[in-house]
C-alpha cells in the first residue's frame, strides 16, 4: 500500500521554525558583548551577520555614493571562462535561499555600526540606509533575482544571474553571488565525466579533500545535478538526499593492522558479503595476484569481492587484472569489478576506457573512484573567471571594458533568449524566442526552485539540445551590440 503523504503538523512547523531561528537567527548581542566571547562563539556570531561579510571596498563605495545612494541598478553575473567550454549551472537554489533568508534587524545594524566605527582599517558604514532597510518590509532585501534555473547549460560569457534593486545594497552582497562558481564547476566536471562513463561506474571520495563539511555537501548536490553521480563515501549526503548511496571500502590502516595482507584480506572476506580489496600496501601486482587467488577460493560463497587499484600505473594494472580474471572466467559484472582510483584527469579515464575496449574487455567490469577530479580540478573562481558587474544604473546602460576581451561585461538589462538552434544574449525588452533567465526571487518570495531530480533532468536535456554550441562565442543581439558600440565610443560613462 502506498504510504500517505500527510501535511506538516503544527508541532512540526514549530520545530522547523525553532531550528531555523537557532541556527540562522542573529543573537541579540551588542558589539561590546561580542568582544568578550571565545573565538569559537565569535565565529558563530559573525557567520550569522550578513552585513559584516562583504569586501571592504564595497563599504568604501557606499560611503562615496552619499546622497546618490538608492538608485536603481542591474548587476549581472557571468562565468567568463570554462575548462570544458560550457557550464552546468548549480548553486542557484542555494544562492536564492541565502538571499531570501536574510532578515536585517536593528540589532544587526547597531552591531555593524559599532564594529565598523572601531575596526582596524576602513570605518565607513551607512548606518541610516541599512536601518531604513532593516525597519521596513520585515528586514527583507528589496531586490529581484532572475537567473538560469538549476541544471541549465550556459556558455562562457553569457549572463547567468541578473539582480535588480538599490545599487549599493546589491553590491554589498557581491560575494554571495560569486559563490555559485564552485557548485557550477563541480556540476560541469560531473557532466564531463558522465559523458564518458555512466554514473553507475563512478564513486565520489572527496570528503577529506574538502575545505569543510558544508562545501562537500554543496559539491555532492552539484555532482548529482551535473552528472547524476550518486555513490559517495560521505555518510552525510544520504541523510540530506535519499538519492545518494554510501559506499565504503578497506583503507590502508586496516591492512596495516594485520601481520600480512593475506590475513587482512581473509578476515574482511569472512566478515563481509561485499568487499573491495585494496592491493597496493606493498606492491600492487602481488596484491592483485593475492586478491585473485582469494576470489577463486571463495568463489562458491557468492561473495562480491572486488579489487581496488590506488597507485602506480593504474591503467596497466587495470588491463593486467582484467586479463587474469578473464583467463579464470571471472567476468561477472556484479562479482568481478575492478575499482580504479589514483586518477587525476578526465583524460586518464578516456585513456583507460580506450585500453579496455582495445583489449576486448567489458567496460562494465570497471569502476572509477575520485575526489579531487570532481572537486579540485577547474573549480576555483579564477578557473571560471566569475564577474559580477554593473550593467544598468539610474536609467542608463553601463559597461566595464577590458584589455582582456573575455573580461568585458554586458550592458543594459541582459538576458538569454532562444533563436532557433542558437542562443542570443540580448536585452530583456527584445523578443526572439524563449527567455531563459527566469524569476527566482521577488519581494522575498522564491520562484522556480528545482529539486535534484528536476535539475539533473534539465542538465541532461539541455546538454543534448545545446551541446553543439560548446566552445562557440556568445552571440549578441543587434540592440546589445549597438549599446556596446555606443558605450565604446564614449557615449556613456563606463
GROMACS .gro file of C-alpha atoms in nm:
model
  494
    1UNK     CA    1   0.000   0.000   0.000
    2UNK     CA    2   0.129   0.345  -0.089
    3UNK     CA    3   0.224   0.548   0.215
    4UNK     CA    4   0.009   0.856   0.263
    5UNK     CA    5   0.182   1.192   0.245
    6UNK     CA    6   0.045   1.399   0.531
    7UNK     CA    7   0.072   1.777   0.561
    8UNK     CA    8   0.314   1.902   0.827
    9UNK     CA    9   0.160   1.929   1.170
   10UNK     CA   10   0.155   2.246   1.377
   11UNK     CA   11   0.412   2.082   1.602
   12UNK     CA   12   0.648   2.002   1.311
   13UNK     CA   13   0.617   2.357   1.176
   14UNK     CA   14   0.701   2.490   1.522
   15UNK     CA   15   1.008   2.265   1.540
   16UNK     CA   16   1.116   2.382   1.193
   17UNK     CA   17   1.080   2.747   1.292
   18UNK     CA   18   1.266   2.692   1.619
   19UNK     CA   19   1.556   2.519   1.445
   20UNK     CA   20   1.573   2.789   1.179
   21UNK     CA   21   1.593   3.061   1.441
   22UNK     CA   22   1.853   2.868   1.640
   23UNK     CA   23   2.087   2.801   1.352
   24UNK     CA   24   2.022   3.102   1.128
   25UNK     CA   25   1.899   3.383   1.350
   26UNK     CA   26   2.129   3.657   1.475
   27UNK     CA   27   2.154   3.667   1.856
   28UNK     CA   28   2.056   3.987   2.031
   29UNK     CA   29   2.408   4.084   2.118
   30UNK     CA   30   2.595   4.412   2.110
   31UNK     CA   31   2.944   4.451   1.973
   32UNK     CA   32   3.070   4.531   2.324
   33UNK     CA   33   2.934   4.198   2.447
   34UNK     CA   34   3.076   4.023   2.140
   35UNK     CA   35   3.429   4.134   2.231
   36UNK     CA   36   3.434   3.904   2.533
   37UNK     CA   37   3.319   3.587   2.358
   38UNK     CA   38   3.553   3.298   2.282
   39UNK     CA   39   3.692   3.280   1.927
   40UNK     CA   40   3.459   2.987   1.854
   41UNK     CA   41   3.149   3.183   1.959
   42UNK     CA   42   3.268   3.492   1.774
   43UNK     CA   43   3.288   3.290   1.456
   44UNK     CA   44   2.932   3.161   1.502
   45UNK     CA   45   2.800   3.514   1.554
   46UNK     CA   46   2.985   3.656   1.254
   47UNK     CA   47   2.859   3.377   1.027
   48UNK     CA   48   2.503   3.487   1.108
   49UNK     CA   49   2.567   3.855   1.034
   50UNK     CA   50   2.521   3.933   0.664
   51UNK     CA   51   2.628   4.298   0.694
   52UNK     CA   52   2.973   4.206   0.821
   53UNK     CA   53   3.056   3.965   0.541
   54UNK     CA   54   3.141   4.189   0.247
   55UNK     CA   55   3.455   4.311   0.076
   56UNK     CA   56   3.581   4.631   0.237
   57UNK     CA   57   3.579   4.819  -0.091
   58UNK     CA   58   3.201   4.786  -0.104
   59UNK     CA   59   3.170   4.989   0.216
   60UNK     CA   60   3.406   5.250   0.070
   61UNK     CA   61   3.188   5.283  -0.241
   62UNK     CA   62   2.873   5.301  -0.026
   63UNK     CA   63   3.031   5.596   0.152
   64UNK     CA   64   3.124   5.765  -0.175
   65UNK     CA   65   2.769   5.722  -0.309
   66UNK     CA   66   2.648   5.951  -0.030
   67UNK     CA   67   2.320   6.121  -0.120
   68UNK     CA   68   2.320   5.936  -0.454
   69UNK     CA   69   2.252   5.606  -0.277
   70UNK     CA   70   1.939   5.406  -0.351
   71UNK     CA   71   1.945   5.442  -0.729
   72UNK     CA   72   1.800   5.167  -0.945
   73UNK     CA   73   2.065   4.933  -1.082
   74UNK     CA   74   2.107   4.599  -1.256
   75UNK     CA   75   2.405   4.369  -1.199
   76UNK     CA   76   2.483   4.057  -1.398
   77UNK     CA   77   2.691   3.752  -1.312
   78UNK     CA   78   2.895   3.592  -1.586
   79UNK     CA   79   3.128   3.292  -1.582
   80UNK     CA   80   3.364   3.413  -1.849
   81UNK     CA   81   3.584   3.105  -1.890
   82UNK     CA   82   3.520   2.733  -1.878
   83UNK     CA   83   3.758   2.438  -1.869
   84UNK     CA   84   3.512   2.230  -2.073
   85UNK     CA   85   3.376   2.505  -2.297
   86UNK     CA   86   3.039   2.509  -2.118
   87UNK     CA   87   2.890   2.523  -1.768
   88UNK     CA   88   2.617   2.322  -1.595
   89UNK     CA   89   2.473   2.580  -1.360
   90UNK     CA   90   2.445   2.471  -0.998
   91UNK     CA   91   2.420   2.668  -0.676
   92UNK     CA   92   2.130   2.888  -0.787
   93UNK     CA   93   1.894   2.732  -0.534
   94UNK     CA   94   2.150   2.783  -0.256
   95UNK     CA   95   2.213   3.144  -0.359
   96UNK     CA   96   1.846   3.235  -0.371
   97UNK     CA   97   1.779   3.060  -0.040
   98UNK     CA   98   2.056   3.251   0.135
   99UNK     CA   99   1.948   3.587  -0.005
  100UNK     CA  100   1.581   3.520   0.076
  101UNK     CA  101   1.664   3.425   0.435
  102UNK     CA  102   1.845   3.749   0.509
  103UNK     CA  103   1.635   3.941   0.760
  104UNK     CA  104   1.811   4.256   0.868
  105UNK     CA  105   1.728   4.375   1.219
  106UNK     CA  106   1.800   4.690   1.413
  107UNK     CA  107   2.028   4.480   1.638
  108UNK     CA  108   2.232   4.374   1.335
  109UNK     CA  109   2.268   4.732   1.216
  110UNK     CA  110   2.368   4.859   1.562
  111UNK     CA  111   2.623   4.578   1.594
  112UNK     CA  112   2.770   4.653   1.249
  113UNK     CA  113   2.777   5.026   1.315
  114UNK     CA  114   2.963   4.981   1.645
  115UNK     CA  115   3.204   4.733   1.492
  116UNK     CA  116   3.292   4.937   1.185
  117UNK     CA  117   3.338   5.251   1.394
  118UNK     CA  118   3.616   5.068   1.579
  119UNK     CA  119   3.756   4.833   1.316
  120UNK     CA  120   4.127   4.837   1.245
  121UNK     CA  121   4.103   4.979   0.894
  122UNK     CA  122   3.832   5.139   0.679
  123UNK     CA  123   3.550   5.260   0.905
  124UNK     CA  124   3.280   5.370   0.661
  125UNK     CA  125   2.930   5.233   0.725
  126UNK     CA  126   2.598   5.380   0.610
  127UNK     CA  127   2.400   5.316   0.926
  128UNK     CA  128   2.097   5.523   0.825
  129UNK     CA  129   2.050   5.340   0.497
  130UNK     CA  130   2.080   4.994   0.649
  131UNK     CA  131   1.850   5.087   0.937
  132UNK     CA  132   1.593   5.202   0.682
  133UNK     CA  133   1.604   4.860   0.515
  134UNK     CA  134   1.600   4.674   0.849
  135UNK     CA  135   1.289   4.855   0.972
  136UNK     CA  136   1.083   4.811   0.655
  137UNK     CA  137   0.944   4.505   0.475
  138UNK     CA  138   1.034   4.278   0.769
  139UNK     CA  139   1.404   4.335   0.702
  140UNK     CA  140   1.393   4.157   0.365
  141UNK     CA  141   1.625   4.278   0.092
  142UNK     CA  142   1.417   4.465  -0.170
  143UNK     CA  143   1.580   4.306  -0.474
  144UNK     CA  144   1.477   4.090  -0.767
  145UNK     CA  145   1.680   3.797  -0.894
  146UNK     CA  146   1.637   3.642  -1.238
  147UNK     CA  147   1.859   3.350  -1.329
  148UNK     CA  148   1.903   3.035  -1.529
  149UNK     CA  149   1.732   2.753  -1.337
  150UNK     CA  150   1.939   2.492  -1.155
  151UNK     CA  151   2.086   2.243  -1.403
  152UNK     CA  152   2.075   2.475  -1.704
  153UNK     CA  153   2.360   2.479  -1.950
  154UNK     CA  154   2.542   2.808  -2.004
  155UNK     CA  155   2.834   2.912  -2.216
  156UNK     CA  156   3.129   3.130  -2.114
  157UNK     CA  157   3.037   3.496  -2.120
  158UNK     CA  158   2.659   3.455  -2.106
  159UNK     CA  159   2.465   3.633  -1.828
  160UNK     CA  160   2.350   3.365  -1.586
  161UNK     CA  161   2.219   3.576  -1.296
  162UNK     CA  162   2.061   3.922  -1.314
  163UNK     CA  163   1.993   4.123  -0.999
  164UNK     CA  164   1.793   4.447  -0.979
  165UNK     CA  165   1.749   4.692  -0.693
  166UNK     CA  166   1.941   4.951  -0.492
  167UNK     CA  167   2.293   4.960  -0.642
  168UNK     CA  168   2.495   4.980  -0.320
  169UNK     CA  169   2.274   4.734  -0.135
  170UNK     CA  170   2.319   4.470  -0.406
  171UNK     CA  171   2.693   4.533  -0.428
  172UNK     CA  172   2.729   4.483  -0.053
  173UNK     CA  173   2.632   4.117  -0.102
  174UNK     CA  174   2.854   4.065  -0.408
  175UNK     CA  175   3.049   3.771  -0.253
  176UNK     CA  176   2.729   3.566  -0.222
  177UNK     CA  177   2.654   3.600  -0.592
  178UNK     CA  178   3.002   3.495  -0.698
  179UNK     CA  179   2.996   3.174  -0.496
  180UNK     CA  180   2.789   2.972  -0.738
  181UNK     CA  181   3.115   2.930  -0.933
  182UNK     CA  182   3.219   2.632  -0.719
  183UNK     CA  183   2.899   2.429  -0.743
  184UNK     CA  184   2.878   2.507  -1.113
  185UNK     CA  185   3.235   2.392  -1.174
  186UNK     CA  186   3.171   2.065  -0.986
  187UNK     CA  187   2.846   2.005  -1.175
  188UNK     CA  188   3.027   2.067  -1.503
  189UNK     CA  189   3.305   1.824  -1.411
  190UNK     CA  190   3.041   1.566  -1.325
  191UNK     CA  191   2.870   1.620  -1.659
  192UNK     CA  192   3.201   1.584  -1.845
  193UNK     CA  193   3.281   1.259  -1.659
  194UNK     CA  194   2.940   1.107  -1.727
  195UNK     CA  195   2.968   1.184  -2.096
  196UNK     CA  196   3.242   0.916  -2.090
  197UNK     CA  197   3.116   0.666  -1.831
  198UNK     CA  198   2.775   0.613  -1.673
  199UNK     CA  199   2.704   0.743  -1.319
  200UNK     CA  200   2.683   0.378  -1.207
  201UNK     CA  201   3.057   0.349  -1.269
  202UNK     CA  202   3.180   0.640  -1.057
  203UNK     CA  203   3.227   0.675  -0.680
  204UNK     CA  204   3.294   1.017  -0.528
  205UNK     CA  205   3.553   1.008  -0.247
  206UNK     CA  206   3.642   1.373  -0.193
  207UNK     CA  207   3.524   1.447   0.163
  208UNK     CA  208   3.871   1.451   0.315
  209UNK     CA  209   3.990   1.694   0.048
  210UNK     CA  210   3.710   1.947   0.102
  211UNK     CA  211   3.780   2.267   0.293
  212UNK     CA  212   3.482   2.196   0.521
  213UNK     CA  213   3.176   1.974   0.553
  214UNK     CA  214   2.925   2.223   0.408
  215UNK     CA  215   3.139   2.271   0.098
  216UNK     CA  216   3.134   1.897   0.040
  217UNK     CA  217   2.755   1.884   0.077
  218UNK     CA  218   2.729   2.160  -0.185
  219UNK     CA  219   2.966   1.966  -0.411
  220UNK     CA  220   2.766   1.648  -0.356
  221UNK     CA  221   2.445   1.813  -0.471
  222UNK     CA  222   2.626   1.962  -0.770
  223UNK     CA  223   2.768   1.628  -0.887
  224UNK     CA  224   2.416   1.486  -0.895
  225UNK     CA  225   2.279   1.788  -1.080
  226UNK     CA  226   2.551   1.776  -1.345
  227UNK     CA  227   2.607   1.403  -1.384
  228UNK     CA  228   2.365   1.203  -1.173
  229UNK     CA  229   2.659   1.076  -0.964
  230UNK     CA  230   2.510   0.923  -0.652
  231UNK     CA  231   2.769   0.692  -0.494
  232UNK     CA  232   2.976   0.867  -0.229
  233UNK     CA  233   3.197   0.799   0.071
  234UNK     CA  234   3.039   1.093   0.259
  235UNK     CA  235   2.798   0.948   0.516
  236UNK     CA  236   2.610   1.279   0.545
  237UNK     CA  237   2.493   1.304   0.183
  238UNK     CA  238   2.238   1.016   0.202
  239UNK     CA  239   2.092   1.187   0.509
  240UNK     CA  240   2.044   1.506   0.308
  241UNK     CA  241   1.903   1.340  -0.005
  242UNK     CA  242   1.775   0.983  -0.047
  243UNK     CA  243   1.921   0.960  -0.398
  244UNK     CA  244   2.270   0.903  -0.258
  245UNK     CA  245   2.427   0.571  -0.168
  246UNK     CA  246   2.702   0.549   0.095
  247UNK     CA  247   2.987   0.335  -0.038
  248UNK     CA  248   3.280   0.220   0.177
  249UNK     CA  249   3.586   0.008   0.120
  250UNK     CA  250   3.902  -0.101   0.301
  251UNK     CA  251   4.172   0.155   0.374
  252UNK     CA  252   4.543   0.111   0.422
  253UNK     CA  253   4.518   0.131   0.801
  254UNK     CA  254   4.300  -0.180   0.804
  255UNK     CA  255   4.554  -0.383   0.605
  256UNK     CA  256   4.842  -0.243   0.812
  257UNK     CA  257   4.681  -0.365   1.134
  258UNK     CA  258   4.740  -0.729   1.033
  259UNK     CA  259   5.067  -0.921   1.009
  260UNK     CA  260   5.014  -0.997   0.640
  261UNK     CA  261   4.797  -0.875   0.352
  262UNK     CA  262   4.652  -1.223   0.316
  263UNK     CA  263   4.541  -1.230   0.679
  264UNK     CA  264   4.378  -0.889   0.637
  265UNK     CA  265   4.203  -0.986   0.313
  266UNK     CA  266   4.077  -1.319   0.451
  267UNK     CA  267   3.938  -1.155   0.763
  268UNK     CA  268   3.746  -0.899   0.554
  269UNK     CA  269   3.611  -1.161   0.315
  270UNK     CA  270   3.493  -1.380   0.604
  271UNK     CA  271   3.317  -1.092   0.780
  272UNK     CA  272   3.162  -0.912   0.480
  273UNK     CA  273   2.937  -1.019   0.195
  274UNK     CA  274   3.079  -0.743  -0.022
  275UNK     CA  275   3.435  -0.613  -0.005
  276UNK     CA  276   3.686  -0.419  -0.216
  277UNK     CA  277   4.042  -0.536  -0.154
  278UNK     CA  278   4.299  -0.254  -0.158
  279UNK     CA  279   4.604  -0.413  -0.317
  280UNK     CA  280   4.882  -0.152  -0.310
  281UNK     CA  281   5.009  -0.163   0.051
  282UNK     CA  282   5.335  -0.327  -0.060
  283UNK     CA  283   5.328  -0.399  -0.433
  284UNK     CA  284   5.018  -0.364  -0.648
  285UNK     CA  285   5.084  -0.660  -0.875
  286UNK     CA  286   5.149  -0.906  -0.592
  287UNK     CA  287   4.839  -0.765  -0.421
  288UNK     CA  288   4.635  -0.823  -0.736
  289UNK     CA  289   4.757  -1.182  -0.763
  290UNK     CA  290   4.671  -1.245  -0.397
  291UNK     CA  291   4.323  -1.095  -0.436
  292UNK     CA  292   4.253  -1.307  -0.744
  293UNK     CA  293   4.367  -1.624  -0.565
  294UNK     CA  294   4.131  -1.549  -0.278
  295UNK     CA  295   3.848  -1.475  -0.520
  296UNK     CA  296   3.898  -1.825  -0.664
  297UNK     CA  297   3.899  -1.980  -0.318
  298UNK     CA  298   3.578  -1.808  -0.208
  299UNK     CA  299   3.400  -1.821  -0.546
  300UNK     CA  300   3.133  -2.067  -0.437
  301UNK     CA  301   3.026  -1.843  -0.149
  302UNK     CA  302   2.876  -1.588  -0.388
  303UNK     CA  303   3.056  -1.307  -0.206
  304UNK     CA  304   3.122  -0.993  -0.405
  305UNK     CA  305   3.499  -0.949  -0.392
  306UNK     CA  306   3.625  -0.651  -0.589
  307UNK     CA  307   3.982  -0.535  -0.649
  308UNK     CA  308   4.079  -0.173  -0.586
  309UNK     CA  309   4.377  -0.013  -0.760
  310UNK     CA  310   4.508   0.302  -0.598
  311UNK     CA  311   4.864   0.388  -0.705
  312UNK     CA  312   5.125   0.342  -0.973
  313UNK     CA  313   5.034   0.282  -1.338
  314UNK     CA  314   4.668   0.207  -1.273
  315UNK     CA  315   4.595   0.184  -1.646
  316UNK     CA  316   4.841  -0.103  -1.691
  317UNK     CA  317   4.722  -0.261  -1.366
  318UNK     CA  318   4.362  -0.246  -1.489
  319UNK     CA  319   4.444  -0.441  -1.804
  320UNK     CA  320   4.660  -0.691  -1.611
  321UNK     CA  321   4.377  -0.754  -1.363
  322UNK     CA  322   4.110  -0.789  -1.630
  323UNK     CA  323   4.331  -1.029  -1.827
  324UNK     CA  324   4.393  -1.251  -1.523
  325UNK     CA  325   4.024  -1.253  -1.431
  326UNK     CA  326   3.921  -1.329  -1.790
  327UNK     CA  327   4.156  -1.627  -1.806
  328UNK     CA  328   3.978  -1.767  -1.499
  329UNK     CA  329   3.632  -1.697  -1.635
  330UNK     CA  330   3.572  -1.429  -1.372
  331UNK     CA  331   3.383  -1.175  -1.585
  332UNK     CA  332   3.061  -1.132  -1.389
  333UNK     CA  333   2.981  -0.759  -1.390
  334UNK     CA  334   2.850  -0.777  -1.032
  335UNK     CA  335   3.105  -1.008  -0.870
  336UNK     CA  336   3.423  -0.921  -1.056
  337UNK     CA  337   3.466  -0.545  -1.068
  338UNK     CA  338   3.793  -0.354  -1.068
  339UNK     CA  339   3.785  -0.013  -0.899
  340UNK     CA  340   4.038   0.231  -1.041
  341UNK     CA  341   4.147   0.517  -0.819
  342UNK     CA  342   4.455   0.739  -0.817
  343UNK     CA  343   4.337   0.914  -1.135
  344UNK     CA  344   4.378   1.291  -1.162
  345UNK     CA  345   4.233   1.390  -1.501
  346UNK     CA  346   3.936   1.304  -1.717
  347UNK     CA  347   4.184   1.226  -1.994
  348UNK     CA  348   4.310   0.933  -1.783
  349UNK     CA  349   3.959   0.787  -1.775
  350UNK     CA  350   3.936   0.826  -2.152
  351UNK     CA  351   4.271   0.651  -2.197
  352UNK     CA  352   4.176   0.360  -1.969
  353UNK     CA  353   3.840   0.319  -2.140
  354UNK     CA  354   4.020   0.303  -2.475
  355UNK     CA  355   4.259   0.034  -2.346
  356UNK     CA  356   3.968  -0.171  -2.211
  357UNK     CA  357   3.794  -0.160  -2.549
  358UNK     CA  358   4.111  -0.235  -2.747
  359UNK     CA  359   4.174  -0.544  -2.534
  360UNK     CA  360   3.819  -0.669  -2.574
  361UNK     CA  361   3.712  -0.644  -2.212
  362UNK     CA  362   3.373  -0.536  -2.080
  363UNK     CA  363   3.375  -0.178  -1.951
  364UNK     CA  364   3.104  -0.270  -1.701
  365UNK     CA  365   3.366  -0.464  -1.505
  366UNK     CA  366   3.549  -0.138  -1.428
  367UNK     CA  367   3.450   0.146  -1.195
  368UNK     CA  368   3.634   0.465  -1.102
  369UNK     CA  369   3.674   0.644  -0.772
  370UNK     CA  370   3.795   1.002  -0.736
  371UNK     CA  371   3.752   1.313  -0.526
  372UNK     CA  372   3.991   1.581  -0.643
  373UNK     CA  373   3.896   1.514  -1.005
  374UNK     CA  374   3.548   1.644  -0.927
  375UNK     CA  375   3.613   1.895  -0.651
  376UNK     CA  376   3.956   2.042  -0.722
  377UNK     CA  377   4.008   2.043  -1.099
  378UNK     CA  378   3.898   2.370  -1.259
  379UNK     CA  379   3.686   2.469  -0.959
  380UNK     CA  380   3.844   2.795  -0.844
  381UNK     CA  381   3.698   3.135  -0.921
  382UNK     CA  382   3.996   3.204  -1.149
  383UNK     CA  383   3.921   2.887  -1.347
  384UNK     CA  384   3.576   3.016  -1.443
  385UNK     CA  385   3.654   3.391  -1.419
  386UNK     CA  386   3.332   3.489  -1.246
  387UNK     CA  387   3.238   3.854  -1.285
  388UNK     CA  388   2.957   4.040  -1.109
  389UNK     CA  389   2.932   4.374  -1.286
  390UNK     CA  390   2.707   4.678  -1.305
  391UNK     CA  391   2.508   4.668  -1.630
  392UNK     CA  392   2.246   4.939  -1.580
  393UNK     CA  393   2.245   5.240  -1.347
  394UNK     CA  394   1.996   5.519  -1.290
  395UNK     CA  395   1.812   5.467  -1.619
  396UNK     CA  396   2.111   5.409  -1.848
  397UNK     CA  397   2.321   5.109  -1.961
  398UNK     CA  398   2.674   5.081  -1.827
  399UNK     CA  399   2.962   4.855  -1.915
  400UNK     CA  400   3.306   4.751  -1.798
  401UNK     CA  401   3.551   4.729  -2.087
  402UNK     CA  402   3.876   4.540  -2.051
  403UNK     CA  403   4.215   4.491  -2.212
  404UNK     CA  404   4.129   4.122  -2.175
  405UNK     CA  405   3.836   4.072  -2.417
  406UNK     CA  406   3.682   3.789  -2.217
  407UNK     CA  407   3.651   4.016  -1.911
  408UNK     CA  408   3.420   4.273  -2.071
  409UNK     CA  409   3.075   4.289  -1.914
  410UNK     CA  410   2.736   4.306  -2.086
  411UNK     CA  411   2.546   4.637  -2.069
  412UNK     CA  412   2.176   4.708  -2.022
  413UNK     CA  413   1.927   4.460  -1.883
  414UNK     CA  414   2.065   4.149  -2.048
  415UNK     CA  415   1.912   3.806  -2.080
  416UNK     CA  416   1.947   3.494  -2.295
  417UNK     CA  417   1.680   3.401  -2.546
  418UNK     CA  418   1.648   3.110  -2.785
  419UNK     CA  419   1.674   3.179  -3.157
  420UNK     CA  420   1.607   2.852  -3.332
  421UNK     CA  421   1.913   2.632  -3.279
  422UNK     CA  422   2.105   2.929  -3.143
  423UNK     CA  423   2.106   3.139  -2.827
  424UNK     CA  424   2.121   3.516  -2.821
  425UNK     CA  425   2.249   3.739  -2.546
  426UNK     CA  426   2.001   4.020  -2.581
  427UNK     CA  427   1.806   4.284  -2.391
  428UNK     CA  428   1.507   4.198  -2.177
  429UNK     CA  429   1.282   4.417  -2.394
  430UNK     CA  430   1.366   4.220  -2.711
  431UNK     CA  431   1.171   3.919  -2.828
  432UNK     CA  432   1.341   3.645  -3.028
  433UNK     CA  433   1.223   3.332  -2.852
  434UNK     CA  434   1.204   3.177  -2.508
  435UNK     CA  435   1.363   3.383  -2.230
  436UNK     CA  436   1.597   3.152  -2.040
  437UNK     CA  437   1.650   3.373  -1.734
  438UNK     CA  438   1.352   3.310  -1.507
  439UNK     CA  439   1.233   3.492  -1.191
  440UNK     CA  440   1.383   3.335  -0.879
  441UNK     CA  441   1.329   3.597  -0.608
  442UNK     CA  442   1.098   3.897  -0.582
  443UNK     CA  443   0.954   4.064  -0.271
  444UNK     CA  444   1.112   3.790  -0.061
  445UNK     CA  445   0.923   3.514  -0.247
  446UNK     CA  446   1.112   3.231  -0.418
  447UNK     CA  447   1.018   3.113  -0.768
  448UNK     CA  448   1.131   2.833  -1.000
  449UNK     CA  449   1.329   2.638  -0.741
  450UNK     CA  450   1.425   2.294  -0.873
  451UNK     CA  451   1.477   1.974  -0.677
  452UNK     CA  452   1.773   1.748  -0.755
  453UNK     CA  453   1.587   1.522  -0.997
  454UNK     CA  454   1.441   1.808  -1.198
  455UNK     CA  455   1.774   1.988  -1.209
  456UNK     CA  456   1.957   1.673  -1.323
  457UNK     CA  457   1.697   1.602  -1.590
  458UNK     CA  458   1.728   1.960  -1.711
  459UNK     CA  459   2.107   1.926  -1.731
  460UNK     CA  460   2.084   1.612  -1.945
  461UNK     CA  461   1.822   1.758  -2.179
  462UNK     CA  462   1.996   2.092  -2.218
  463UNK     CA  463   2.332   1.929  -2.289
  464UNK     CA  464   2.167   1.732  -2.569
  465UNK     CA  465   1.990   2.042  -2.702
  466UNK     CA  466   2.271   2.294  -2.683
  467UNK     CA  467   2.587   2.082  -2.689
  468UNK     CA  468   2.657   2.186  -3.049
  469UNK     CA  469   2.741   2.536  -2.922
  470UNK     CA  470   3.030   2.423  -2.699
  471UNK     CA  471   3.337   2.643  -2.745
  472UNK     CA  472   3.145   2.898  -2.953
  473UNK     CA  473   3.149   3.264  -2.851
  474UNK     CA  474   2.823   3.423  -2.728
  475UNK     CA  475   2.603   3.574  -2.997
  476UNK     CA  476   2.482   3.927  -2.924
  477UNK     CA  477   2.152   4.066  -3.049
  478UNK     CA  478   2.174   4.374  -3.276
  479UNK     CA  479   2.048   4.603  -2.996
  480UNK     CA  480   2.300   4.468  -2.746
  481UNK     CA  481   2.580   4.514  -2.998
  482UNK     CA  482   2.460   4.870  -3.068
  483UNK     CA  483   2.474   4.953  -2.697
  484UNK     CA  484   2.824   4.807  -2.669
  485UNK     CA  485   2.942   5.006  -2.971
  486UNK     CA  486   2.781   5.326  -2.836
  487UNK     CA  487   2.946   5.290  -2.498
  488UNK     CA  488   3.279   5.202  -2.659
  489UNK     CA  489   3.270   5.538  -2.838
  490UNK     CA  490   3.230   5.713  -2.505
  491UNK     CA  491   2.856   5.761  -2.534
  492UNK     CA  492   2.812   5.695  -2.164
  493UNK     CA  493   3.032   5.671  -1.861
  494UNK     CA  494   3.183   5.324  -1.829
   0.00000   0.00000   0.00000
